[in-house]
Amino acid sequence: MTELVGTGGGLRSACFAPHSALYLRPDGLVHACCVTGFSVGTVHGPERQSLREIWDGAALSDQRQALEAGAFDLGCQECEFVASSAGRGGSLAVHFDRFAAGAPHEYPRLLDLALSSRCNLQCVMCNGGLSSAIRTQREGLPPLPECYDERFFSELDEFLPHVERLQFKGGEPFLARENRRIWDRLIDLGTGPEVTVTTNGTVLNDEVVRYVRELRMHPNVSVDGVTPETLEAVRVGVDAGRLWRNIDVFQELADEAGNGMTLSFCLMTVNWRELVPFLVEADRRAVNCNVILVNQPRRFDLLQQPAEELAVVLDELTTASPPLAGAAAVAWDEVVGRIRSHLESPVELVGSSTVLMSRPVERSVQERLRSLLVDTYGLDPLVVEAEEGLVCHVDVPAWAGWIGAEEFTGRPIDSLGELLDERFGPRTVRWLVSPMHGVLVLSTELDAPHGRRDLRGHRLVDAETGRQRVYVVDVEPGAPVPSIS
């Protein structure tokens, strides 16, 4: 059963992120947090909205209502996955509980800002959307456009005085001019919010020192290894010796400010043997530490390794169990608990570039879904199945001939949207509140031969075969989502 939290007799929700926070990505898309796949708006391009329109808009309202009902279907499957395997306390959701009182707020209390992908490293688990170095050098693509203009910074001025906490991410935050502009504004305002910067630790100069001091920043330095061999293999482009010297300086500055420092470790298949040395080092320094279990790309996901291999990992880690205290001890217990829980009760997190689905759906539930769609829309759905990400079967009813779905077979399921663009022009895609747990609903509006239509897909993972399955109906744009009475 989903745990709902709240304060006193106030609002209760599975998570207060959409009630209290905004996360802004390098491409201008806005989410409630850095984990959800559900976009609530954009501040860039022809469909841009103001920050106020996004905060007061329908998308955030839908996500709030879903979580208040204990439903994770609007992009929140990763936290559902973590809560299932480690309890809610191990999920990102718990970090927003501090903002529960008075939610939803007139202004966000937390701004999580990844305004630029400008970066000087090419970490193996990262991608060109978050690292300009990867995009230009590894992927061979042009740099992403800069999305944050004068209008955005003017709108941000209304929000900054009300923010209690700002988190700066990247890219590498100390390379982004957008961040420096906000830091200068915060210094002028003098409101004194908490300021955290997640940095790769390679950029340290007089300007950085000034910002850390004046804003009393809490540096969160990413170190995904302890030995030079592992650290430099994972965080491609880093000089391990220089990084540790910079960490010494960041720690001195953080201690001077009185806000401390965090060391972060992305736990993966390629570096798990350095988890214990990392925690020992964090304990020696008496700093906060954060261990993130990476789930994408899948080859780096430790929890998705075969059970016998994961059992060997757990045995080796616990055999080396170190004497730890404070934050390092807490992190150790959480990681070991996650691995042990996953071995005892595996929870599959099925990922694609579009969706994350954590709970396979039984055939009996799918039959209820099909009946619900037929009763509501009067259509037998188009059914698309994919195995290992490729479409392997399509069941095309008579009404769907205009889509050309027979040609889907053999294509990546995540590329079908591009095929629709080629045939019918640009689409408008948005997530909708799902009528059933484990089913993701995506609305795709396009110009069909018979007018503007909404191809509404109900996407899930079949419990029997493990295949992805999408039930698609053709409806009028704006048609309501059916509910289960």
Short mmCIF file of C-alpha atoms in Angstrom, two decimals:
data_model
loop_
_atom_site.label_atom_id
_atom_site.label_comp_id
_atom_site.label_asym_id
_atom_site.label_seq_id
_atom_site.Cartn_x
_atom_site.Cartn_y
_atom_site.Cartn_z
CA MET A 1 0.00 0.00 0.00
CA THR A 2 1.30 3.46 -0.91
CA GLU A 3 2.42 5.52 2.06
CA LEU A 4 0.94 9.03 2.18
CA VAL A 5 2.61 11.63 4.38
CA GLY A 6 1.64 15.08 5.61
CA THR A 7 1.57 17.39 8.59
CA GLY A 8 -1.21 17.47 11.15
CA GLY A 9 -4.59 17.68 9.48
CA GLY A 10 -3.15 19.10 6.26
CA LEU A 11 -2.73 17.71 2.80
CA ARG A 12 -1.35 14.19 2.45
CA SER A 13 0.60 12.91 -0.55
CA ALA A 14 3.02 10.18 -1.63
CA CYS A 15 5.41 13.00 -2.60
CA PHE A 16 5.41 16.78 -2.25
CA ALA A 17 7.79 17.55 -5.14
CA PRO A 18 5.09 18.92 -7.48
CA HIS A 19 3.64 20.93 -4.59
CA SER A 20 6.93 22.59 -3.68
CA ALA A 21 9.62 22.37 -6.38
CA LEU A 22 10.63 22.90 -9.98
CA TYR A 23 13.48 21.22 -11.85
CA LEU A 24 14.70 23.02 -14.99
CA ARG A 25 16.69 21.04 -17.56
CA PRO A 26 19.34 22.19 -20.05
CA ASP A 27 16.83 21.83 -22.91
CA GLY A 28 14.30 24.16 -21.25
CA LEU A 29 11.87 21.46 -20.13
CA VAL A 30 10.50 21.81 -16.62
CA HIS A 31 9.73 18.92 -14.24
CA ALA A 32 8.81 18.71 -10.58
CA CYS A 33 12.09 16.94 -9.75
CA CYS A 34 15.18 15.52 -11.44
CA VAL A 35 13.89 11.92 -11.37
CA THR A 36 10.40 12.17 -12.83
CA GLY A 37 9.94 11.69 -16.56
CA PHE A 38 6.80 13.84 -16.58
CA SER A 39 7.30 17.28 -18.12
CA VAL A 40 5.07 20.04 -16.76
CA GLY A 41 6.07 22.69 -19.30
CA THR A 42 8.88 24.38 -21.17
CA VAL A 43 10.49 27.83 -21.01
CA HIS A 44 11.99 27.55 -24.50
CA GLY A 45 10.67 27.30 -28.04
CA PRO A 46 7.27 27.95 -29.64
CA GLU A 47 5.36 26.27 -26.79
CA ARG A 48 7.17 28.16 -24.03
CA GLN A 49 5.27 29.20 -20.95
CA SER A 50 6.10 31.60 -18.17
CA LEU A 51 7.27 30.19 -14.85
CA ARG A 52 4.02 31.39 -13.32
CA GLU A 53 1.95 29.62 -15.99
CA ILE A 54 3.87 26.41 -15.37
CA TRP A 55 3.58 26.61 -11.58
CA ASP A 56 -0.17 27.28 -11.74
CA GLY A 57 -0.75 25.01 -14.75
CA ALA A 58 -2.77 21.89 -15.36
CA ALA A 59 0.18 19.50 -15.73
CA LEU A 60 1.55 20.15 -12.23
CA SER A 61 -1.98 20.03 -10.86
CA ASP A 62 -2.51 16.60 -12.45
CA GLN A 63 0.74 15.27 -10.98
CA ARG A 64 -0.14 16.65 -7.54
CA GLN A 65 -3.55 14.99 -7.64
CA ALA A 66 -2.10 11.67 -8.78
CA LEU A 67 0.40 11.58 -5.90
CA GLU A 68 -2.25 12.69 -3.41
CA ALA A 69 -4.17 9.59 -4.51
CA GLY A 70 -1.06 7.43 -4.04
CA ALA A 71 -0.55 6.91 -7.80
CA PHE A 72 2.96 7.06 -9.27
CA ASP A 73 1.86 6.77 -12.89
CA LEU A 74 2.70 10.32 -13.99
CA GLY A 75 6.43 9.77 -14.35
CA CYS A 76 7.12 8.78 -10.74
CA GLN A 77 7.80 5.08 -11.26
CA GLU A 78 11.44 5.29 -10.19
CA CYS A 79 10.50 6.38 -6.66
CA GLU A 80 7.83 3.70 -6.60
CA PHE A 81 10.52 1.19 -7.55
CA VAL A 82 12.85 2.38 -4.78
CA ALA A 83 10.05 2.43 -2.20
CA SER A 84 9.13 -1.13 -3.18
CA SER A 85 12.67 -2.40 -2.70
CA ALA A 86 14.00 -0.20 0.11
CA GLY A 87 11.07 1.63 1.67
CA ARG A 88 10.00 5.20 1.10
CA GLY A 89 12.91 6.50 3.17
CA GLY A 90 15.32 5.45 0.43
CA SER A 91 13.50 7.38 -2.30
CA LEU A 92 13.92 10.97 -3.47
CA ALA A 93 10.35 11.69 -2.35
CA VAL A 94 11.37 11.89 1.31
CA HIS A 95 13.50 14.98 0.60
CA PHE A 96 10.40 17.03 -0.17
CA ASP A 97 8.61 16.20 3.09
CA ARG A 98 10.14 19.31 4.69
CA PHE A 99 7.89 21.40 2.43
CA ALA A 100 4.65 19.58 3.25
CA ALA A 101 3.24 22.22 5.58
CA GLY A 102 1.10 24.66 3.63
CA ALA A 103 1.42 22.78 0.34
CA PRO A 104 0.78 23.48 -2.44
CA HIS A 105 2.65 26.76 -2.12
CA GLU A 106 2.10 30.02 -3.99
CA TYR A 107 5.75 29.83 -5.05
CA PRO A 108 8.11 26.86 -5.24
CA ARG A 109 10.21 26.45 -2.12
CA LEU A 110 12.95 24.60 -4.00
CA LEU A 111 14.47 25.33 -7.40
CA ASP A 112 16.63 22.57 -8.89
CA LEU A 113 18.51 24.20 -11.76
CA ALA A 114 20.39 22.37 -14.52
CA LEU A 115 20.37 25.31 -16.91
CA SER A 116 23.38 24.34 -19.02
CA SER A 117 24.98 21.15 -20.30
CA ARG A 118 28.37 22.85 -20.49
CA CYS A 119 30.84 20.31 -19.10
CA ASN A 120 34.51 19.39 -19.37
CA LEU A 121 34.17 15.66 -18.57
CA GLN A 122 32.74 12.62 -20.39
CA CYS A 123 31.57 10.33 -17.58
CA VAL A 124 30.76 6.84 -18.87
CA MET A 125 27.19 6.79 -17.49
CA CYS A 126 26.33 10.29 -18.76
CA ASN A 127 25.01 11.49 -22.14
CA GLY A 128 25.14 14.45 -24.49
CA GLY A 129 22.02 15.97 -23.00
CA LEU A 130 23.93 16.64 -19.78
CA SER A 131 27.50 16.99 -21.02
CA SER A 132 28.54 19.24 -23.91
CA ALA A 133 31.85 17.36 -24.07
CA ILE A 134 30.05 14.06 -24.69
CA ARG A 135 27.69 15.63 -27.21
CA THR A 136 30.44 17.17 -29.34
CA GLN A 137 33.22 14.61 -28.89
CA ARG A 138 31.59 11.24 -28.23
CA GLU A 139 28.29 11.72 -30.09
CA GLY A 140 29.60 14.05 -32.81
CA LEU A 141 26.63 16.41 -32.52
CA PRO A 142 26.49 20.22 -32.42
CA PRO A 143 26.13 21.87 -28.99
CA LEU A 144 22.64 22.21 -27.57
CA PRO A 145 21.11 25.69 -27.94
CA GLU A 146 21.11 28.00 -24.95
CA CYS A 147 17.54 27.98 -23.67
CA TYR A 148 17.51 30.56 -20.88
CA ASP A 149 17.06 34.11 -22.17
CA GLU A 150 16.30 37.57 -20.77
CA ARG A 151 12.61 36.78 -20.42
CA PHE A 152 13.39 33.77 -18.23
CA PHE A 153 15.68 35.68 -15.88
CA SER A 154 13.10 38.46 -15.62
CA GLU A 155 10.44 35.91 -14.62
CA LEU A 156 12.83 34.24 -12.19
CA ASP A 157 13.16 37.51 -10.25
CA GLU A 158 9.58 37.08 -9.00
CA PHE A 159 10.38 33.63 -7.61
CA LEU A 160 13.83 34.01 -6.06
CA PRO A 161 12.78 35.91 -2.88
CA HIS A 162 10.43 33.04 -1.95
CA VAL A 163 12.87 30.15 -2.49
CA GLU A 164 14.26 28.37 0.57
CA ARG A 165 16.69 26.11 -1.28
CA LEU A 166 18.44 26.24 -4.66
CA GLN A 167 20.28 23.26 -6.15
CA PHE A 168 22.61 23.81 -9.09
CA LYS A 169 23.47 20.91 -11.36
CA GLY A 170 24.82 20.48 -14.86
CA GLY A 171 26.79 19.93 -16.87
CA GLU A 172 29.39 21.46 -14.63
CA PRO A 173 27.65 24.31 -12.75
CA PHE A 174 30.82 26.38 -12.27
CA LEU A 175 31.22 26.61 -16.07
CA ALA A 176 27.69 27.96 -16.73
CA ARG A 177 27.20 31.69 -17.19
CA GLU A 178 23.49 31.21 -16.42
CA ASN A 179 24.36 30.10 -12.90
CA ARG A 180 26.76 32.96 -12.31
CA ARG A 181 24.00 35.39 -13.23
CA ILE A 182 21.68 33.85 -10.62
CA TRP A 183 24.42 33.77 -7.97
CA ASP A 184 25.06 37.47 -8.52
CA ARG A 185 21.34 38.14 -8.16
CA LEU A 186 21.16 36.12 -4.93
CA ILE A 187 24.07 38.10 -3.51
CA ASP A 188 22.23 41.34 -4.39
CA LEU A 189 18.98 40.11 -2.81
CA GLY A 190 20.65 38.97 0.39
CA THR A 191 17.79 36.56 1.19
CA GLY A 192 20.19 33.79 2.25
CA PRO A 193 18.58 30.61 0.89
CA GLU A 194 20.38 27.28 1.08
CA VAL A 195 22.58 26.89 -2.01
CA THR A 196 23.93 23.49 -3.06
CA VAL A 197 26.16 22.94 -6.10
CA THR A 198 26.73 19.45 -7.52
CA THR A 199 30.15 19.76 -9.14
CA ASN A 200 32.73 17.49 -10.70
CA GLY A 201 35.31 19.36 -8.63
CA THR A 202 37.59 20.28 -11.50
CA VAL A 203 36.80 24.02 -11.69
CA LEU A 204 38.36 25.96 -8.82
CA ASN A 205 39.47 29.57 -9.21
CA ASP A 206 39.11 32.90 -7.41
CA GLU A 207 35.60 33.46 -8.76
CA VAL A 208 34.43 30.03 -7.55
CA VAL A 209 35.96 30.66 -4.13
CA ARG A 210 34.13 34.00 -3.92
CA TYR A 211 30.74 32.47 -4.76
CA VAL A 212 31.20 29.60 -2.32
CA ARG A 213 32.05 32.06 0.45
CA GLU A 214 29.47 34.77 -0.23
CA LEU A 215 26.56 32.36 -0.75
CA ARG A 216 27.78 29.92 1.91
CA MET A 217 27.44 27.16 -0.67
CA HIS A 218 27.30 23.49 0.18
CA PRO A 219 29.55 21.77 -2.41
CA ASN A 220 28.46 18.29 -3.50
CA VAL A 221 31.48 16.81 -5.25
CA SER A 222 31.06 13.74 -7.45
CA VAL A 223 33.79 11.12 -7.03
CA ASP A 224 32.89 7.75 -8.48
CA GLY A 225 36.10 6.05 -7.47
CA VAL A 226 38.98 6.34 -5.03
CA THR A 227 41.92 4.91 -6.92
CA PRO A 228 43.15 6.98 -9.89
CA GLU A 229 42.56 4.00 -12.21
CA THR A 230 38.83 3.73 -11.43
CA LEU A 231 38.16 7.43 -10.96
CA GLU A 232 39.75 8.41 -14.27
CA ALA A 233 38.13 5.48 -16.13
CA VAL A 234 34.63 6.47 -14.96
CA ARG A 235 34.95 10.28 -14.99
CA VAL A 236 36.74 10.55 -18.30
CA GLY A 237 38.90 13.67 -18.47
CA VAL A 238 39.51 14.09 -14.75
CA ASP A 239 42.95 14.21 -13.12
CA ALA A 240 42.48 12.21 -9.91
CA GLY A 241 45.32 13.85 -7.97
CA ARG A 242 44.17 17.36 -8.83
CA LEU A 243 40.56 16.48 -7.99
CA TRP A 244 41.44 15.33 -4.47
CA ARG A 245 43.48 18.50 -3.92
CA ASN A 246 40.49 20.57 -5.04
CA ILE A 247 38.27 18.59 -2.68
CA ASP A 248 40.55 19.61 0.19
CA VAL A 249 39.98 23.27 -0.73
CA PHE A 250 36.21 22.85 -1.14
CA GLN A 251 36.06 21.20 2.27
CA GLU A 252 37.99 24.06 3.88
CA LEU A 253 35.60 26.59 2.30
CA ALA A 254 32.55 24.57 3.35
CA ASP A 255 33.80 24.26 6.92
CA GLU A 256 34.47 28.00 6.97
CA ALA A 257 30.86 28.65 5.85
CA GLY A 258 29.53 26.18 8.39
CA ASN A 259 27.35 24.33 5.87
CA GLY A 260 29.53 21.27 5.27
CA MET A 261 30.26 19.32 2.10
CA THR A 262 28.96 16.16 0.43
CA LEU A 263 30.88 13.54 -1.50
CA SER A 264 28.74 11.61 -4.01
CA PHE A 265 29.35 8.19 -5.50
CA CYS A 266 27.45 6.74 -8.49
CA LEU A 267 27.38 3.02 -7.71
CA MET A 268 27.67 0.90 -10.86
CA THR A 269 28.78 -2.46 -12.18
CA VAL A 270 32.20 -0.99 -12.98
CA ASN A 271 33.07 0.57 -9.60
CA TRP A 272 31.22 -1.25 -6.81
CA ARG A 273 34.47 -2.58 -5.36
CA GLU A 274 35.43 1.00 -4.48
CA LEU A 275 32.27 1.70 -2.50
CA VAL A 276 33.89 0.69 0.79
CA PRO A 277 37.06 2.79 0.22
CA PHE A 278 34.82 5.73 -0.74
CA LEU A 279 32.78 5.46 2.45
CA VAL A 280 35.93 5.10 4.54
CA GLU A 281 37.30 8.30 2.96
CA ALA A 282 34.02 10.18 3.56
CA ASP A 283 34.06 8.96 7.16
CA ARG A 284 37.68 10.05 7.60
CA ARG A 285 36.79 13.53 6.38
CA ALA A 286 33.62 13.59 8.51
CA VAL A 287 31.56 14.86 5.57
CA ASN A 288 28.11 13.97 4.31
CA CYS A 289 28.04 11.29 1.62
CA ASN A 290 25.55 10.24 -0.99
CA VAL A 291 25.46 6.93 -2.89
CA ILE A 292 23.34 6.83 -6.05
CA LEU A 293 22.47 3.48 -7.60
CA VAL A 294 22.70 4.14 -11.34
CA ASN A 295 19.91 2.58 -13.45
CA GLN A 296 20.71 3.97 -16.91
CA PRO A 297 22.39 2.89 -19.15
CA ARG A 298 21.27 -0.57 -18.15
CA ARG A 299 24.77 -2.13 -18.43
CA PHE A 300 25.80 -0.03 -15.43
CA ASP A 301 22.75 -0.95 -13.30
CA LEU A 302 24.04 -3.13 -10.48
CA LEU A 303 20.57 -4.25 -9.37
CA GLN A 304 19.70 -5.57 -12.82
CA GLN A 305 22.62 -8.02 -12.91
CA PRO A 306 21.82 -11.75 -12.65
CA ALA A 307 20.89 -12.74 -9.10
CA GLU A 308 23.91 -15.01 -8.69
CA GLU A 309 26.28 -12.16 -9.63
CA LEU A 310 24.51 -9.69 -7.37
CA ALA A 311 24.76 -12.20 -4.51
CA VAL A 312 28.53 -12.32 -5.01
CA VAL A 313 28.63 -8.50 -4.85
CA LEU A 314 26.66 -8.49 -1.61
CA ASP A 315 28.86 -11.19 -0.09
CA GLU A 316 32.08 -9.38 -1.00
CA LEU A 317 30.79 -6.04 0.29
CA THR A 318 29.55 -7.40 3.59
CA THR A 319 32.75 -9.40 4.09
CA ALA A 320 34.65 -6.12 3.84
CA SER A 321 32.14 -4.39 6.13
CA PRO A 322 34.06 -1.41 7.51
CA PRO A 323 33.70 0.30 10.90
CA LEU A 324 31.85 3.50 9.92
CA ALA A 325 30.07 6.31 11.74
CA GLY A 326 27.67 9.12 10.90
CA ALA A 327 26.59 9.71 7.31
CA ALA A 328 28.90 7.01 5.95
CA ALA A 329 27.31 4.39 8.20
CA VAL A 330 23.83 5.45 7.11
CA ALA A 331 24.81 5.27 3.43
CA TRP A 332 26.34 1.82 3.96
CA ASP A 333 23.21 0.47 5.62
CA GLU A 334 20.99 1.90 2.86
CA VAL A 335 23.05 0.42 0.01
CA VAL A 336 23.41 -3.00 1.58
CA GLY A 337 19.71 -2.94 2.45
CA ARG A 338 18.77 -2.09 -1.14
CA ILE A 339 20.86 -4.93 -2.57
CA ARG A 340 19.64 -7.46 -0.01
CA SER A 341 16.00 -6.43 -0.47
CA HIS A 342 16.31 -6.69 -4.24
CA LEU A 343 17.74 -10.18 -3.99
CA GLU A 344 14.92 -11.27 -1.70
CA SER A 345 12.10 -9.55 -3.62
CA PRO A 346 13.24 -8.38 -7.07
CA VAL A 347 11.38 -5.41 -8.53
CA GLU A 348 11.88 -4.88 -12.25
CA LEU A 349 12.31 -1.32 -13.51
CA VAL A 350 11.63 -1.36 -17.25
CA GLY A 351 13.13 1.68 -18.95
CA SER A 352 12.96 3.35 -22.32
CA SER A 353 13.73 6.82 -23.56
CA THR A 354 10.07 7.66 -23.11
CA VAL A 355 8.82 5.92 -20.01
CA LEU A 356 9.75 4.04 -16.87
CA MET A 357 7.43 1.27 -15.79
CA SER A 358 7.96 -0.53 -12.52
CA ARG A 359 5.10 -2.99 -12.25
CA PRO A 360 4.20 -5.56 -14.91
CA VAL A 361 0.46 -5.80 -15.54
CA GLU A 362 -1.46 -9.08 -15.40
CA ARG A 363 -3.58 -10.21 -18.36
CA SER A 364 -6.77 -9.93 -16.32
CA VAL A 365 -6.05 -6.24 -15.69
CA GLN A 366 -5.31 -5.74 -19.39
CA GLU A 367 -8.68 -7.24 -20.27
CA ARG A 368 -10.31 -4.74 -17.91
CA LEU A 369 -8.36 -1.97 -19.64
CA ARG A 370 -9.45 -3.14 -23.08
CA SER A 371 -13.09 -3.31 -21.98
CA LEU A 372 -12.82 0.15 -20.45
CA LEU A 373 -11.49 1.59 -23.72
CA VAL A 374 -14.17 -0.12 -25.79
CA ASP A 375 -16.94 1.04 -23.45
CA THR A 376 -15.64 4.62 -23.29
CA TYR A 377 -14.58 5.25 -26.88
CA GLY A 378 -16.45 2.59 -28.85
CA LEU A 379 -13.22 1.33 -30.39
CA ASP A 380 -11.30 -1.91 -30.20
CA PRO A 381 -7.74 -0.69 -29.58
CA LEU A 382 -4.74 -0.97 -31.87
CA VAL A 383 -2.22 -3.13 -29.98
CA VAL A 384 1.53 -2.76 -30.45
CA GLU A 385 3.94 -5.21 -28.75
CA ALA A 386 7.69 -4.82 -28.37
CA GLU A 387 10.38 -7.19 -27.16
CA GLU A 388 13.86 -5.92 -26.28
CA GLY A 389 12.70 -2.50 -27.45
CA LEU A 390 11.71 -3.64 -30.98
CA VAL A 391 8.13 -3.95 -32.22
CA CYS A 392 7.43 -7.66 -32.73
CA HIS A 393 3.64 -7.76 -33.23
CA VAL A 394 0.87 -5.38 -34.24
CA ASP A 395 -2.87 -6.09 -34.03
CA VAL A 396 -4.57 -3.56 -36.34
CA PRO A 397 -8.37 -3.05 -36.12
CA ALA A 398 -10.28 -1.72 -39.13
CA TRP A 399 -10.44 1.89 -37.92
CA ALA A 400 -6.62 2.15 -37.67
CA GLY A 401 -5.77 1.57 -41.34
CA TRP A 402 -4.85 5.24 -41.85
CA ILE A 403 -1.98 4.96 -39.34
CA GLY A 404 0.02 2.43 -41.39
CA ALA A 405 0.83 0.42 -38.27
CA GLU A 406 1.67 -2.68 -40.29
CA GLU A 407 5.05 -1.03 -40.97
CA PHE A 408 5.86 -0.71 -37.25
CA THR A 409 7.19 -4.27 -36.99
CA GLY A 410 10.96 -4.40 -36.54
CA ARG A 411 11.28 -0.75 -35.58
CA PRO A 412 12.34 0.49 -32.13
CA ILE A 413 9.18 1.26 -30.21
CA ASP A 414 10.63 4.57 -29.08
CA SER A 415 11.09 5.69 -32.70
CA LEU A 416 7.44 5.35 -33.70
CA GLY A 417 6.77 8.97 -32.82
CA GLU A 418 9.36 10.07 -35.38
CA LEU A 419 7.61 7.90 -37.99
CA LEU A 420 4.29 9.61 -37.17
CA ASP A 421 6.02 13.00 -37.58
CA GLU A 422 7.14 11.99 -41.07
CA ARG A 423 3.63 10.93 -42.05
CA PHE A 424 1.43 13.52 -40.37
CA GLY A 425 3.65 16.42 -39.35
CA PRO A 426 4.71 17.52 -35.86
CA ARG A 427 2.95 15.93 -32.91
CA THR A 428 2.00 17.33 -29.53
CA VAL A 429 2.69 14.77 -26.80
CA ARG A 430 1.68 14.94 -23.15
CA TRP A 431 1.15 12.54 -20.29
CA LEU A 432 -2.29 11.99 -18.80
CA VAL A 433 -3.44 10.65 -15.46
CA SER A 434 -3.78 6.89 -15.76
CA PRO A 435 -6.99 5.03 -14.92
CA MET A 436 -5.00 2.00 -13.73
CA HIS A 437 -1.87 1.32 -11.74
CA GLY A 438 1.06 0.30 -13.93
CA VAL A 439 -0.44 1.80 -17.09
CA LEU A 440 1.08 4.97 -18.57
CA VAL A 441 -1.16 7.13 -20.74
CA LEU A 442 0.39 9.32 -23.45
CA SER A 443 -1.69 11.67 -25.58
CA THR A 444 -0.32 12.22 -29.11
CA GLU A 445 -2.20 14.90 -31.03
CA LEU A 446 -1.59 15.07 -34.78
CA ASP A 447 -3.20 16.05 -38.08
CA ALA A 448 -4.84 12.85 -39.34
CA PRO A 449 -6.55 12.50 -42.75
CA HIS A 450 -9.90 13.03 -41.00
CA GLY A 451 -8.84 16.05 -38.95
CA ARG A 452 -7.01 16.78 -35.71
CA ARG A 453 -6.94 13.60 -33.64
CA ASP A 454 -5.46 12.24 -30.42
CA LEU A 455 -3.81 8.83 -30.66
CA ARG A 456 -4.00 7.93 -27.01
CA GLY A 457 -1.58 5.18 -26.02
CA HIS A 458 -1.91 3.10 -22.85
CA ARG A 459 1.54 1.63 -22.29
CA LEU A 460 2.45 -1.20 -19.93
CA VAL A 461 4.62 -4.26 -19.43
CA ASP A 462 2.92 -7.63 -19.83
CA ALA A 463 3.48 -9.74 -16.70
CA GLU A 464 3.45 -13.01 -18.61
CA THR A 465 5.93 -12.26 -21.41
CA GLY A 466 7.81 -9.18 -20.18
CA ARG A 467 7.00 -7.46 -23.46
CA GLN A 468 6.01 -3.81 -23.65
CA ARG A 469 2.46 -3.43 -24.92
CA VAL A 470 0.61 -0.29 -26.02
CA TYR A 471 -3.19 -0.11 -26.41
CA VAL A 472 -4.00 2.78 -28.77
CA VAL A 473 -7.34 4.47 -29.46
CA ASP A 474 -8.26 7.35 -31.79
CA VAL A 475 -10.16 10.04 -29.86
CA GLU A 476 -11.10 13.70 -30.08
CA PRO A 477 -8.43 16.02 -28.64
CA GLY A 478 -9.32 16.84 -25.07
CA ALA A 479 -11.46 13.73 -24.57
CA PRO A 480 -11.58 12.80 -20.87
CA VAL A 481 -9.60 9.87 -19.51
CA PRO A 482 -11.96 7.12 -18.37
CA SER A 483 -12.12 6.33 -14.69
CA ILE A 484 -12.81 3.09 -12.91
CA SER A 485 -16.01 3.30 -10.93
#
